[in-house]
Amino acid sequence: MKSFAMETRAFIGGNFVTAASGETIKKECPADGSAIEGVPSCGEAEVELAVKSARAAYKAGVWRNKSLKERKEVLLKLASLMEEQREQLASLDTYETGRAYRNYYEDSIPKAIEVVKYFAESIDKIYDNCVLPSSSEFAAIIREPLGVVACITPWNDPLVPANWKIIPALLMGNSVIVKPAEQSSLSIILEATLAKNAGIPDGVLNIVTGYGDIAGKALALHNDVDGVFFTGSSEVGKLILQYSGMSNMKKVGLECGGKSAFIVSASCKRLKEAAGVLAASMFYNQGQICSAPSRAIIDNKIKAEFMEYLKIEAQKYVPQDPFSPESIVGGVVSKEQQLKIEQYISLGKESGYAVFQFSGKNTPRNGVFPTIFENVEPGSRLFKEEIFGPVLIVLGFDSLDEAINIANDSIFGLAGAIWTDDLREVNYAARNIEAGIIHVNSYGNDDNSVPFGGYKQSGIGKDKSVYAFDEYSQIKTVWVSV
């Protein structure tokens, strides 16, 4: 990787700003401990400045009054500029999160760019409706932007889920304020700079860095913010719902936690393939994936054979130096997260569950080895709680109904999977697993045209696809008598 400059300041009203308090968030690369210049610890003063800037731009119509064609052209220009800065974007994310550079450069950053392109190409293909109640009346049903939208984004994949929110919100004509995770803010600051160069007017896209319980809370409570959209833990998602009710009943969208189930039936003839997909989906980013299939539910008839394949496949995802071009897995995002994961691993060992833990060479200091616990009790913390690390639990079952009951025994409902060669089992499982995304003989399939979102405490609303435009707009009926 080449050396690169880093802009660390917040971006408000088209200008870079520091916190009025002068405070910054101290940062270091989790992989090697090297210092990274801190980002401003923004508070209510910076949030107020960002909201006023966003509201002024919205009222002036400098963006929302542009035609769909003009907005599309600006966003496609942004995608082109991001492609030119692909190496720098990948480097920034690697330094902040400790995830493998190769993973960012080859996978995550290209996906983030594709998100921009997909939504830009879709915006002029979304149509409003007209109803004819009688021969002398018609009602136009139209979408309008919310106004000022806040997006609070996660650290595990800084640009992809952020762009799932930012880009459709912008294309609908909103002014947007982003509060990125304090652990990973730099690539979003760079994207905002590129957005200005692409033609986004000042005040339309703002980046407020800082802590979630300060800057994020201030945005969610602000009476002049019309919508807040969040990706992160269910605990914080519940707080955002409360903040909406405590303020102006702003629209809320939440993509929260998961404890997804991966069911393998005895009728599945591709056990090795299933094990490979499970290992990749669970371990490739150290388990720091909201939809990770962290509960494997395997038919007891084939469980022993499946476990042998799984152990071989899991070994491929041992963490290594994230800066090496050969590494496909780096470490976890912070020492705090590492300690949290290791506490769960210690709990599993103390509980006496059968454990398989893998090791390797050149492990970064923030790396956690892939860990598998077998025959975990359904009522245990390992079964119930989202660990957000490379910790997989495996349970057996004797009937499909038992497997589905195990899968549904969760407060979460983001994703799930059934591996089987029996179409009756496919239909039954797909209809009865309580999750927003059901994979059949697959996992982690990804396309921007398909909505992403969960049931239960995994969230409210949908990211991705044309359905996302509905999240960042409101419906108006114009009733006309002629």
GROMACS .gro file of C-alpha atoms in nm:
model
  482
    1MET     CA    1   0.000   0.000   0.000
    2LYS     CA    2   0.112   0.353  -0.074
    3SER     CA    3   0.142   0.619   0.192
    4PHE     CA    4  -0.157   0.852   0.203
    5ALA     CA    5  -0.287   1.167   0.366
    6MET     CA    6  -0.581   1.152   0.604
    7GLU     CA    7  -0.845   1.419   0.658
    8THR     CA    8  -0.979   1.365   1.009
    9ARG     CA    9  -1.201   1.668   1.068
   10ALA     CA   10  -1.580   1.672   1.062
   11PHE     CA   11  -1.743   1.801   0.742
   12ILE     CA   12  -2.028   2.049   0.791
   13GLY     CA   13  -2.175   2.291   0.540
   14GLY     CA   14  -1.905   2.208   0.288
   15ASN     CA   15  -1.622   2.291   0.529
   16PHE     CA   16  -1.396   2.090   0.756
   17VAL     CA   17  -1.447   2.175   1.122
   18THR     CA   18  -1.312   2.072   1.461
   19ALA     CA   19  -1.513   2.033   1.778
   20ALA     CA   20  -1.580   2.358   1.963
   21SER     CA   21  -1.458   2.185   2.277
   22GLY     CA   22  -1.126   2.108   2.111
   23GLU     CA   23  -1.165   1.744   2.212
   24THR     CA   24  -1.065   1.460   1.983
   25ILE     CA   25  -1.112   1.084   1.998
   26LYS     CA   26  -0.777   0.916   2.039
   27LYS     CA   27  -0.728   0.642   1.785
   28GLU     CA   28  -0.480   0.369   1.704
   29CYS     CA   29  -0.461   0.097   1.444
   30PRO     CA   30  -0.598  -0.212   1.620
   31ALA     CA   31  -0.372  -0.443   1.421
   32ASP     CA   32  -0.035  -0.298   1.523
   33GLY     CA   33  -0.102  -0.022   1.776
   34SER     CA   34   0.032   0.258   1.557
   35ALA     CA   35  -0.120   0.600   1.626
   36ILE     CA   36  -0.389   0.746   1.401
   37GLU     CA   37  -0.478   1.112   1.424
   38GLY     CA   38  -0.798   1.145   1.625
   39VAL     CA   39  -1.129   1.267   1.487
   40PRO     CA   40  -1.320   1.554   1.654
   41SER     CA   41  -1.541   1.451   1.945
   42CYS     CA   42  -1.840   1.649   1.823
   43GLY     CA   43  -2.118   1.741   2.061
   44GLU     CA   44  -2.443   1.934   2.061
   45ALA     CA   45  -2.280   2.246   1.915
   46GLU     CA   46  -2.159   2.064   1.603
   47VAL     CA   47  -2.487   1.873   1.571
   48GLU     CA   48  -2.677   2.203   1.585
   49LEU     CA   49  -2.447   2.351   1.320
   50ALA     CA   50  -2.495   2.048   1.095
   51VAL     CA   51  -2.874   2.049   1.134
   52LYS     CA   52  -2.896   2.421   1.057
   53SER     CA   53  -2.671   2.377   0.754
   54ALA     CA   54  -2.872   2.080   0.629
   55ARG     CA   55  -3.205   2.255   0.686
   56ALA     CA   56  -3.090   2.571   0.510
   57ALA     CA   57  -2.977   2.371   0.207
   58TYR     CA   58  -3.306   2.183   0.203
   59LYS     CA   59  -3.517   2.499   0.224
   60ALA     CA   60  -3.311   2.668  -0.045
   61GLY     CA   61  -3.379   2.373  -0.275
   62VAL     CA   62  -3.020   2.360  -0.399
   63TRP     CA   63  -3.042   1.981  -0.419
   64ARG     CA   64  -3.406   1.872  -0.388
   65ASN     CA   65  -3.509   2.098  -0.676
   66LYS     CA   66  -3.259   1.940  -0.911
   67SER     CA   67  -3.408   1.700  -1.163
   68LEU     CA   68  -3.370   1.326  -1.113
   69LYS     CA   69  -3.135   1.326  -1.411
   70GLU     CA   70  -2.912   1.588  -1.247
   71ARG     CA   71  -2.900   1.402  -0.916
   72LYS     CA   72  -2.822   1.079  -1.098
   73GLU     CA   73  -2.533   1.239  -1.289
   74VAL     CA   74  -2.380   1.379  -0.969
   75LEU     CA   75  -2.396   1.043  -0.790
   76LEU     CA   76  -2.248   0.859  -1.087
   77LYS     CA   77  -1.965   1.112  -1.081
   78LEU     CA   78  -1.918   1.032  -0.712
   79ALA     CA   79  -1.892   0.660  -0.796
   80SER     CA   80  -1.624   0.740  -1.053
   81LEU     CA   81  -1.424   0.948  -0.803
   82MET     CA   82  -1.450   0.671  -0.545
   83GLU     CA   83  -1.311   0.425  -0.796
   84GLU     CA   84  -1.012   0.656  -0.848
   85GLN     CA   85  -0.960   0.661  -0.468
   86ARG     CA   86  -1.024   0.290  -0.417
   87GLU     CA   87  -0.676   0.221  -0.278
   88GLN     CA   88  -0.694   0.508  -0.032
   89LEU     CA   89  -1.045   0.417   0.083
   90ALA     CA   90  -0.933   0.058   0.143
   91SER     CA   91  -0.622   0.176   0.328
   92LEU     CA   92  -0.819   0.406   0.558
   93ASP     CA   93  -1.062   0.131   0.651
   94THR     CA   94  -0.779  -0.118   0.712
   95TYR     CA   95  -0.592   0.120   0.941
   96GLU     CA   96  -0.902   0.197   1.146
   97THR     CA   97  -1.061  -0.149   1.171
   98GLY     CA   98  -0.773  -0.397   1.135
   99ARG     CA   99  -0.969  -0.590   0.874
  100ALA     CA  100  -0.768  -0.728   0.583
  101TYR     CA  101  -0.670  -0.473   0.317
  102ARG     CA  102  -0.727  -0.730   0.046
  103ASN     CA  103  -1.083  -0.780   0.168
  104TYR     CA  104  -1.153  -0.407   0.150
  105TYR     CA  105  -0.979  -0.349  -0.182
  106GLU     CA  106  -1.122  -0.650  -0.365
  107ASP     CA  107  -1.463  -0.676  -0.203
  108SER     CA  108  -1.596  -0.409   0.029
  109ILE     CA  109  -1.492  -0.089  -0.150
  110PRO     CA  110  -1.609  -0.216  -0.492
  111LYS     CA  111  -1.941  -0.308  -0.330
  112ALA     CA  112  -1.972   0.041  -0.180
  113ILE     CA  113  -1.915   0.191  -0.525
  114GLU     CA  114  -2.171  -0.044  -0.679
  115VAL     CA  115  -2.426   0.070  -0.420
  116VAL     CA  116  -2.383   0.428  -0.544
  117LYS     CA  117  -2.421   0.320  -0.906
  118TYR     CA  118  -2.723   0.099  -0.841
  119PHE     CA  119  -2.927   0.364  -0.661
  120ALA     CA  120  -2.822   0.637  -0.907
  121GLU     CA  121  -2.938   0.424  -1.199
  122SER     CA  122  -3.263   0.336  -1.020
  123ILE     CA  123  -3.388   0.678  -0.912
  124ASP     CA  124  -3.543   0.779  -1.246
  125LYS     CA  125  -3.719   0.444  -1.273
  126ILE     CA  126  -3.930   0.490  -0.960
  127TYR     CA  127  -4.285   0.600  -1.038
  128ASP     CA  128  -4.558   0.761  -0.833
  129ASN     CA  129  -4.922   0.656  -0.869
  130CYS     CA  130  -5.259   0.792  -0.965
  131VAL     CA  131  -5.599   0.662  -0.854
  132LEU     CA  132  -5.932   0.740  -1.027
  133PRO     CA  133  -6.203   0.713  -0.758
  134SER     CA  134  -6.475   0.843  -0.994
  135SER     CA  135  -6.521   0.993  -1.337
  136SER     CA  136  -6.478   1.345  -1.197
  137GLU     CA  137  -6.191   1.290  -0.955
  138PHE     CA  138  -5.835   1.170  -0.944
  139ALA     CA  139  -5.582   1.136  -0.663
  140ALA     CA  140  -5.210   1.163  -0.722
  141ILE     CA  141  -5.003   0.962  -0.474
  142ILE     CA  142  -4.654   1.108  -0.468
  143ARG     CA  143  -4.330   1.066  -0.276
  144GLU     CA  144  -4.163   1.364  -0.117
  145PRO     CA  145  -3.832   1.379   0.072
  146LEU     CA  146  -3.840   1.372   0.451
  147GLY     CA  147  -3.621   1.682   0.478
  148VAL     CA  148  -3.320   1.644   0.707
  149VAL     CA  149  -3.210   1.284   0.753
  150ALA     CA  150  -2.956   1.149   1.004
  151CYS     CA  151  -2.767   0.828   0.927
  152ILE     CA  152  -2.578   0.658   1.211
  153THR     CA  153  -2.345   0.398   1.063
  154PRO     CA  154  -2.146   0.098   1.196
  155TRP     CA  155  -1.776   0.022   1.225
  156ASN     CA  156  -1.760  -0.334   1.094
  157ASP     CA  157  -1.788  -0.236   0.724
  158PRO     CA  158  -1.766   0.143   0.713
  159LEU     CA  159  -1.880   0.228   0.359
  160VAL     CA  160  -2.121  -0.040   0.238
  161PRO     CA  161  -2.400  -0.015   0.499
  162ALA     CA  162  -2.339   0.361   0.516
  163ASN     CA  163  -2.406   0.396   0.144
  164TRP     CA  164  -2.715   0.177   0.171
  165LYS     CA  165  -2.856   0.471   0.366
  166ILE     CA  166  -2.675   0.783   0.244
  167ILE     CA  167  -2.725   0.733  -0.129
  168PRO     CA  168  -3.102   0.667  -0.148
  169ALA     CA  169  -3.156   0.944   0.108
  170LEU     CA  170  -2.967   1.188  -0.114
  171LEU     CA  171  -3.134   1.074  -0.434
  172MET     CA  172  -3.478   1.130  -0.281
  173GLY     CA  173  -3.378   1.495  -0.231
  174ASN     CA  174  -3.301   1.497   0.141
  175SER     CA  175  -3.020   1.676   0.319
  176VAL     CA  176  -2.814   1.416   0.506
  177ILE     CA  177  -2.610   1.419   0.826
  178VAL     CA  178  -2.391   1.113   0.887
  179LYS     CA  179  -2.263   1.015   1.230
  180PRO     CA  180  -2.009   0.742   1.150
  181ALA     CA  181  -1.886   0.501   1.413
  182GLU     CA  182  -1.605   0.660   1.611
  183GLN     CA  183  -1.392   0.352   1.536
  184SER     CA  184  -1.413   0.401   1.158
  185SER     CA  185  -1.484   0.754   1.034
  186LEU     CA  186  -1.207   0.835   0.789
  187SER     CA  187  -1.334   0.674   0.468
  188ILE     CA  188  -1.674   0.840   0.506
  189ILE     CA  189  -1.505   1.179   0.553
  190LEU     CA  190  -1.315   1.116   0.230
  191GLU     CA  191  -1.637   1.013   0.052
  192ALA     CA  192  -1.801   1.339   0.160
  193THR     CA  193  -1.508   1.530   0.011
  194LEU     CA  194  -1.548   1.337  -0.313
  195ALA     CA  195  -1.923   1.405  -0.308
  196LYS     CA  196  -1.857   1.779  -0.295
  197ASN     CA  197  -1.616   1.746  -0.586
  198ALA     CA  198  -1.884   1.553  -0.775
  199GLY     CA  199  -2.132   1.838  -0.733
  200ILE     CA  200  -2.323   1.781  -0.408
  201PRO     CA  201  -2.403   2.135  -0.283
  202ASP     CA  202  -2.269   2.254   0.052
  203GLY     CA  203  -2.491   2.156   0.342
  204VAL     CA  204  -2.654   1.863   0.163
  205LEU     CA  205  -2.408   1.603   0.297
  206ASN     CA  206  -2.253   1.654   0.639
  207ILE     CA  207  -2.029   1.430   0.852
  208VAL     CA  208  -2.043   1.472   1.229
  209THR     CA  209  -1.779   1.259   1.399
  210GLY     CA  210  -1.798   1.164   1.764
  211TYR     CA  211  -1.938   0.920   2.014
  212GLY     CA  212  -2.279   0.763   1.967
  213ASP     CA  213  -2.405   0.849   2.314
  214ILE     CA  214  -2.323   1.215   2.255
  215ALA     CA  215  -2.339   1.312   1.887
  216GLY     CA  216  -2.565   1.024   1.783
  217LYS     CA  217  -2.804   1.086   2.071
  218ALA     CA  218  -2.816   1.460   1.995
  219LEU     CA  219  -2.915   1.386   1.634
  220ALA     CA  220  -3.181   1.134   1.734
  221LEU     CA  221  -3.331   1.382   1.984
  222HIS     CA  222  -3.316   1.686   1.759
  223ASN     CA  223  -3.655   1.833   1.676
  224ASP     CA  224  -3.543   1.954   1.334
  225VAL     CA  225  -3.422   1.612   1.215
  226ASP     CA  226  -3.702   1.438   1.021
  227GLY     CA  227  -3.565   1.086   1.012
  228VAL     CA  228  -3.290   0.882   1.176
  229PHE     CA  229  -3.158   0.560   1.025
  230PHE     CA  230  -2.926   0.337   1.221
  231THR     CA  231  -2.718   0.022   1.182
  232GLY     CA  232  -2.580  -0.130   1.501
  233SER     CA  233  -2.685  -0.309   1.816
  234SER     CA  234  -3.046  -0.375   1.913
  235GLU     CA  235  -2.983  -0.205   2.248
  236VAL     CA  236  -2.895   0.125   2.080
  237GLY     CA  237  -3.175   0.077   1.827
  238LYS     CA  238  -3.426   0.070   2.114
  239LEU     CA  239  -3.279   0.394   2.248
  240ILE     CA  240  -3.323   0.561   1.909
  241LEU     CA  241  -3.689   0.458   1.908
  242GLN     CA  242  -3.725   0.622   2.249
  243TYR     CA  243  -3.547   0.938   2.134
  244SER     CA  244  -3.787   0.968   1.840
  245GLY     CA  245  -4.084   0.954   2.075
  246MET     CA  246  -3.923   1.197   2.317
  247SER     CA  247  -3.869   1.454   2.041
  248ASN     CA  248  -4.068   1.503   1.720
  249MET     CA  249  -4.173   1.146   1.632
  250LYS     CA  250  -3.915   1.145   1.353
  251LYS     CA  251  -3.920   0.849   1.116
  252VAL     CA  252  -3.692   0.567   1.231
  253GLY     CA  253  -3.520   0.288   1.037
  254LEU     CA  254  -3.314   0.026   1.222
  255GLU     CA  255  -3.088  -0.254   1.104
  256CYS     CA  256  -2.979  -0.422   1.424
  257GLY     CA  257  -2.839  -0.741   1.568
  258GLY     CA  258  -2.863  -1.101   1.463
  259LYS     CA  259  -2.811  -1.457   1.579
  260SER     CA  260  -2.887  -1.627   1.250
  261ALA     CA  261  -2.948  -2.000   1.214
  262PHE     CA  262  -2.787  -2.228   0.955
  263ILE     CA  263  -2.986  -2.554   0.930
  264VAL     CA  264  -2.842  -2.859   0.753
  265SER     CA  265  -3.081  -3.146   0.686
  266ALA     CA  266  -2.986  -3.512   0.653
  267SER     CA  267  -3.120  -3.494   0.297
  268CYS     CA  268  -2.840  -3.250   0.201
  269LYS     CA  269  -2.593  -3.428  -0.026
  270ARG     CA  270  -2.343  -3.141  -0.043
  271LEU     CA  271  -2.213  -3.138   0.312
  272LYS     CA  272  -1.864  -3.023   0.219
  273GLU     CA  273  -2.002  -2.730   0.021
  274ALA     CA  274  -2.238  -2.640   0.306
  275ALA     CA  275  -1.951  -2.648   0.555
  276GLY     CA  276  -1.743  -2.423   0.330
  277VAL     CA  277  -2.024  -2.169   0.294
  278LEU     CA  278  -2.088  -2.171   0.669
  279ALA     CA  279  -1.720  -2.118   0.753
  280ALA     CA  280  -1.681  -1.835   0.501
  281SER     CA  281  -2.003  -1.660   0.607
  282MET     CA  282  -1.920  -1.693   0.976
  283PHE     CA  283  -1.546  -1.628   0.992
  284TYR     CA  284  -1.429  -1.416   0.698
  285ASN     CA  285  -1.453  -1.087   0.890
  286GLN     CA  286  -1.385  -1.234   1.234
  287GLY     CA  287  -1.760  -1.282   1.279
  288GLN     CA  288  -1.816  -0.905   1.275
  289ILE     CA  289  -2.120  -0.936   1.050
  290CYS     CA  290  -2.474  -0.867   1.168
  291SER     CA  291  -2.616  -1.149   0.955
  292ALA     CA  292  -2.342  -1.400   1.043
  293PRO     CA  293  -2.480  -1.757   1.074
  294SER     CA  294  -2.359  -1.794   1.432
  295ARG     CA  295  -2.591  -2.087   1.519
  296ALA     CA  296  -2.536  -2.404   1.313
  297ILE     CA  297  -2.821  -2.650   1.359
  298ILE     CA  298  -2.721  -2.986   1.211
  299ASP     CA  299  -2.920  -3.308   1.171
  300ASN     CA  300  -2.775  -3.561   1.413
  301LYS     CA  301  -2.760  -3.824   1.137
  302ILE     CA  302  -2.493  -3.631   0.948
  303LYS     CA  303  -2.353  -3.408   1.224
  304ALA     CA  304  -2.027  -3.598   1.278
  305GLU     CA  305  -1.943  -3.599   0.907
  306PHE     CA  306  -2.038  -3.232   0.872
  307MET     CA  307  -1.818  -3.132   1.166
  308GLU     CA  308  -1.512  -3.290   1.005
  309TYR     CA  309  -1.564  -3.079   0.693
  310LEU     CA  310  -1.634  -2.769   0.902
  311LYS     CA  311  -1.310  -2.796   1.098
  312ILE     CA  312  -1.111  -2.812   0.775
  313GLU     CA  313  -1.292  -2.512   0.626
  314ALA     CA  314  -1.271  -2.297   0.941
  315GLN     CA  315  -0.891  -2.326   0.943
  316LYS     CA  316  -0.885  -2.110   0.626
  317TYR     CA  317  -1.004  -1.808   0.824
  318VAL     CA  318  -0.739  -1.779   1.092
  319PRO     CA  319  -0.653  -1.407   1.126
  320GLN     CA  320  -0.327  -1.280   0.977
  321ASP     CA  321  -0.147  -0.952   0.922
  322PRO     CA  322  -0.418  -0.733   0.761
  323PHE     CA  323  -0.163  -0.530   0.566
  324SER     CA  324  -0.027  -0.835   0.382
  325PRO     CA  325  -0.168  -0.867   0.027
  326GLU     CA  326  -0.208  -1.242   0.083
  327SER     CA  327  -0.422  -1.213   0.397
  328ILE     CA  328  -0.796  -1.257   0.362
  329VAL     CA  329  -0.877  -1.214   0.733
  330GLY     CA  330  -0.746  -0.949   0.970
  331GLY     CA  331  -0.847  -0.889   1.330
  332VAL     CA  332  -1.133  -0.735   1.524
  333VAL     CA  333  -1.194  -0.364   1.544
  334SER     CA  334  -1.069  -0.280   1.895
  335LYS     CA  335  -0.920  -0.412   2.215
  336GLU     CA  336  -1.257  -0.364   2.381
  337GLN     CA  337  -1.430  -0.584   2.123
  338GLN     CA  338  -1.150  -0.842   2.143
  339LEU     CA  339  -1.188  -0.870   2.521
  340LYS     CA  340  -1.566  -0.903   2.488
  341ILE     CA  341  -1.528  -1.193   2.244
  342GLU     CA  342  -1.264  -1.362   2.456
  343GLN     CA  343  -1.495  -1.341   2.759
  344TYR     CA  344  -1.760  -1.534   2.568
  345ILE     CA  345  -1.500  -1.794   2.468
  346SER     CA  346  -1.395  -1.829   2.832
  347LEU     CA  347  -1.760  -1.867   2.932
  348GLY     CA  348  -1.807  -2.147   2.680
  349LYS     CA  349  -1.500  -2.330   2.804
  350GLU     CA  350  -1.603  -2.290   3.167
  351SER     CA  351  -1.947  -2.429   3.081
  352GLY     CA  352  -1.783  -2.750   2.959
  353TYR     CA  353  -1.897  -2.732   2.597
  354ALA     CA  354  -1.685  -2.921   2.344
  355VAL     CA  355  -1.463  -2.659   2.182
  356PHE     CA  356  -1.254  -2.647   1.866
  357GLN     CA  357  -1.023  -2.346   1.839
  358PHE     CA  358  -0.787  -2.288   1.550
  359SER     CA  359  -0.447  -2.122   1.544
  360GLY     CA  360  -0.196  -1.993   1.293
  361LYS     CA  361   0.111  -1.780   1.227
  362ASN     CA  362   0.153  -1.403   1.181
  363THR     CA  363  -0.159  -1.334   1.387
  364PRO     CA  364  -0.225  -0.963   1.445
  365ARG     CA  365  -0.247  -0.845   1.803
  366ASN     CA  366  -0.622  -0.789   1.760
  367GLY     CA  367  -0.687  -1.131   1.605
  368VAL     CA  368  -0.925  -1.387   1.756
  369PHE     CA  369  -0.898  -1.747   1.642
  370PRO     CA  370  -1.211  -1.907   1.491
  371THR     CA  371  -1.385  -2.095   1.771
  372ILE     CA  372  -1.658  -2.360   1.753
  373PHE     CA  373  -1.860  -2.477   2.053
  374GLU     CA  374  -2.062  -2.796   2.016
  375ASN     CA  375  -2.383  -2.903   2.190
  376VAL     CA  376  -2.445  -2.563   2.348
  377GLU     CA  377  -2.756  -2.546   2.565
  378PRO     CA  378  -3.037  -2.340   2.405
  379GLY     CA  379  -3.088  -2.134   2.721
  380SER     CA  380  -2.724  -2.032   2.756
  381ARG     CA  381  -2.576  -1.689   2.691
  382LEU     CA  382  -2.371  -1.828   2.403
  383PHE     CA  383  -2.694  -1.940   2.237
  384LYS     CA  384  -2.895  -1.626   2.310
  385GLU     CA  385  -2.658  -1.329   2.281
  386GLU     CA  386  -2.498  -1.172   1.977
  387ILE     CA  387  -2.122  -1.213   2.024
  388PHE     CA  388  -2.017  -1.030   1.705
  389GLY     CA  389  -1.698  -1.231   1.683
  390PRO     CA  390  -1.565  -1.555   1.529
  391VAL     CA  391  -1.757  -1.780   1.769
  392LEU     CA  392  -1.989  -2.042   1.620
  393ILE     CA  393  -2.217  -2.265   1.822
  394VAL     CA  394  -2.335  -2.603   1.688
  395LEU     CA  395  -2.644  -2.794   1.794
  396GLY     CA  396  -2.799  -3.119   1.673
  397PHE     CA  397  -3.161  -3.198   1.588
  398ASP     CA  398  -3.373  -3.503   1.508
  399SER     CA  399  -3.665  -3.347   1.320
  400LEU     CA  400  -3.714  -3.039   1.103
  401ASP     CA  401  -3.972  -2.901   1.344
  402GLU     CA  402  -3.715  -2.924   1.622
  403ALA     CA  403  -3.459  -2.741   1.406
  404ILE     CA  404  -3.703  -2.461   1.327
  405ASN     CA  405  -3.801  -2.426   1.691
  406ILE     CA  406  -3.433  -2.390   1.781
  407ALA     CA  407  -3.385  -2.136   1.502
  408ASN     CA  408  -3.683  -1.929   1.617
  409ASP     CA  409  -3.581  -1.936   1.983
  410SER     CA  410  -3.422  -1.593   1.955
  411ILE     CA  411  -3.509  -1.228   2.000
  412PHE     CA  412  -3.341  -1.171   1.663
  413GLY     CA  413  -3.464  -1.250   1.314
  414LEU     CA  414  -3.224  -1.111   1.056
  415ALA     CA  415  -3.134  -1.412   0.841
  416GLY     CA  416  -3.148  -1.790   0.825
  417ALA     CA  417  -3.063  -2.082   0.600
  418ILE     CA  418  -3.180  -2.432   0.513
  419TRP     CA  419  -2.954  -2.678   0.331
  420THR     CA  420  -3.155  -2.966   0.193
  421ASP     CA  421  -3.229  -3.158  -0.128
  422ASP     CA  422  -3.593  -3.203  -0.032
  423LEU     CA  423  -3.823  -2.937  -0.181
  424ARG     CA  424  -4.084  -3.005   0.084
  425GLU     CA  425  -3.829  -2.914   0.351
  426VAL     CA  426  -3.734  -2.602   0.155
  427ASN     CA  427  -4.092  -2.480   0.142
  428TYR     CA  428  -4.167  -2.565   0.505
  429ALA     CA  429  -3.851  -2.410   0.647
  430ALA     CA  430  -3.868  -2.095   0.433
  431ARG     CA  431  -4.223  -2.029   0.551
  432ASN     CA  432  -4.162  -2.104   0.916
  433ILE     CA  433  -3.819  -1.961   1.000
  434GLU     CA  434  -3.879  -1.617   1.155
  435ALA     CA  435  -3.627  -1.404   0.970
  436GLY     CA  436  -3.623  -1.135   0.705
  437ILE     CA  437  -3.384  -1.320   0.474
  438ILE     CA  438  -3.397  -1.696   0.413
  439HIS     CA  439  -3.119  -1.863   0.216
  440VAL     CA  440  -3.175  -2.202   0.052
  441ASN     CA  441  -2.861  -2.408  -0.012
  442SER     CA  442  -2.663  -2.083   0.011
  443TYR     CA  443  -2.571  -1.803   0.249
  444GLY     CA  444  -2.464  -1.442   0.225
  445ASN     CA  445  -2.583  -1.398  -0.134
  446ASP     CA  446  -2.566  -1.029  -0.210
  447ASP     CA  447  -2.725  -0.807  -0.472
  448ASN     CA  448  -2.828  -0.444  -0.451
  449SER     CA  449  -3.165  -0.523  -0.610
  450VAL     CA  450  -3.270  -0.740  -0.312
  451PRO     CA  451  -3.396  -0.584   0.015
  452PHE     CA  452  -3.202  -0.642   0.337
  453GLY     CA  453  -3.360  -0.627   0.679
  454GLY     CA  454  -3.490  -0.841   0.960
  455TYR     CA  455  -3.776  -0.940   1.188
  456LYS     CA  456  -3.822  -0.897   1.562
  457GLN     CA  457  -3.536  -0.714   1.738
  458SER     CA  458  -3.321  -0.725   1.426
  459GLY     CA  459  -3.478  -0.401   1.313
  460ILE     CA  460  -3.738  -0.197   1.129
  461GLY     CA  461  -3.738  -0.119   0.757
  462LYS     CA  462  -3.524  -0.227   0.465
  463ASP     CA  463  -3.185  -0.138   0.323
  464LYS     CA  464  -3.100  -0.196  -0.045
  465SER     CA  465  -3.327  -0.238  -0.348
  466VAL     CA  466  -3.588   0.011  -0.471
  467TYR     CA  467  -3.775  -0.047  -0.143
  468ALA     CA  468  -3.509   0.166   0.026
  469PHE     CA  469  -3.640   0.479  -0.145
  470ASP     CA  470  -3.961   0.442   0.056
  471GLU     CA  471  -3.760   0.469   0.379
  472TYR     CA  472  -3.629   0.815   0.294
  473SER     CA  473  -3.954   0.962   0.164
  474GLN     CA  474  -4.307   1.031   0.277
  475ILE     CA  475  -4.628   0.975   0.088
  476LYS     CA  476  -4.854   1.268  -0.003
  477THR     CA  477  -5.200   1.237  -0.157
  478VAL     CA  478  -5.318   1.517  -0.387
  479TRP     CA  479  -5.693   1.478  -0.438
  480VAL     CA  480  -5.832   1.665  -0.738
  481SER     CA  481  -6.196   1.717  -0.838
  482VAL     CA  482  -6.236   1.817  -1.203
   0.00000   0.00000   0.00000
